[in-house]
Amino acid sequence: MHQLSLTQITADGLERALLAVEALDKAEVGQEILVPIGSGSFIHGSLASKEKVVLNVGAGVSIEKTQPRPRIF
């Protein structure tokens, strides 16, 4: 049962991340945004770049990645 809860928490976090990335696509550089700082708290900030994101890869380690360009077929 505990594993199911952890799986649901992980899935919820991934869903929130996906929604954030989709919102980022619609935002403009310089636009005022709310930045989450944990426990449902936010600070005001402005979007400096849409090119790079910082990803948590686990064990307290984060990496910076460049957003992939959309493919046009």
Coordinates of C-alpha atoms in Angstrom, one line a residue:
M1 CA 0.0 0.0 0.0
H2 CA 2.9 2.4 0.8
Q3 CA 4.4 1.9 -2.6
L4 CA 1.1 2.8 -4.3
S5 CA 1.0 6.1 -2.4
L6 CA 4.6 6.9 -3.4
T7 CA 3.7 6.0 -7.0
Q8 CA 0.7 8.3 -6.9
I9 CA 2.8 11.1 -5.4
T10 CA 5.4 10.7 -8.2
A11 CA 2.7 10.6 -10.9
D12 CA 1.1 13.8 -9.5
G13 CA 4.5 15.5 -9.5
L14 CA 5.1 14.6 -13.1
E15 CA 1.6 15.8 -14.1
R16 CA 2.3 19.2 -12.4
A17 CA 5.7 19.4 -14.2
L18 CA 4.0 18.7 -17.6
L19 CA 1.5 21.4 -16.9
A20 CA 4.3 23.8 -16.0
V21 CA 6.2 23.1 -19.2
E22 CA 3.0 23.6 -21.3
A23 CA 2.4 26.9 -19.5
L24 CA 6.0 27.9 -20.2
D25 CA 5.4 27.5 -23.9
K26 CA 2.7 30.1 -23.7
A27 CA 4.7 32.6 -21.5
E28 CA 6.9 35.4 -22.7
V29 CA 10.4 36.2 -21.6
G30 CA 10.2 39.0 -19.0
Q31 CA 6.6 38.0 -18.0
E32 CA 5.9 38.1 -14.2
I33 CA 5.4 34.6 -12.9
L34 CA 5.0 32.8 -9.5
V35 CA 7.9 30.6 -8.6
P36 CA 7.2 27.7 -6.3
I37 CA 9.5 27.5 -3.3
G38 CA 7.9 24.5 -1.6
S39 CA 5.0 23.6 0.7
G40 CA 2.6 25.4 -1.5
S41 CA 4.5 28.7 -1.2
F42 CA 5.5 31.0 -4.0
I43 CA 7.5 34.1 -4.7
H44 CA 7.1 36.6 -7.5
G45 CA 9.7 36.5 -10.3
S46 CA 10.1 37.2 -14.0
L47 CA 10.8 34.7 -16.7
A48 CA 14.5 35.1 -17.7
S49 CA 14.6 32.4 -20.4
K50 CA 12.4 29.7 -22.0
E51 CA 15.5 27.9 -23.4
K52 CA 16.7 26.0 -20.4
V53 CA 15.1 24.1 -17.6
V54 CA 16.5 22.6 -14.4
L55 CA 15.6 19.0 -13.7
N56 CA 15.8 17.0 -10.5
V57 CA 17.4 13.7 -11.3
G58 CA 17.3 12.4 -7.7
A59 CA 19.6 12.2 -4.7
G60 CA 19.6 16.0 -4.4
V61 CA 21.1 16.3 -7.9
S62 CA 19.7 18.7 -10.5
I63 CA 20.8 19.2 -14.1
E64 CA 20.2 22.0 -16.6
K65 CA 18.8 21.0 -19.9
T66 CA 18.0 22.9 -23.1
Q67 CA 14.4 22.6 -24.2
P68 CA 14.1 20.6 -27.4
R69 CA 12.9 22.4 -30.4
P70 CA 9.5 21.3 -31.7
R71 CA 9.7 19.1 -34.7
I72 CA 8.0 20.1 -37.9
F73 CA 7.0 17.3 -40.2

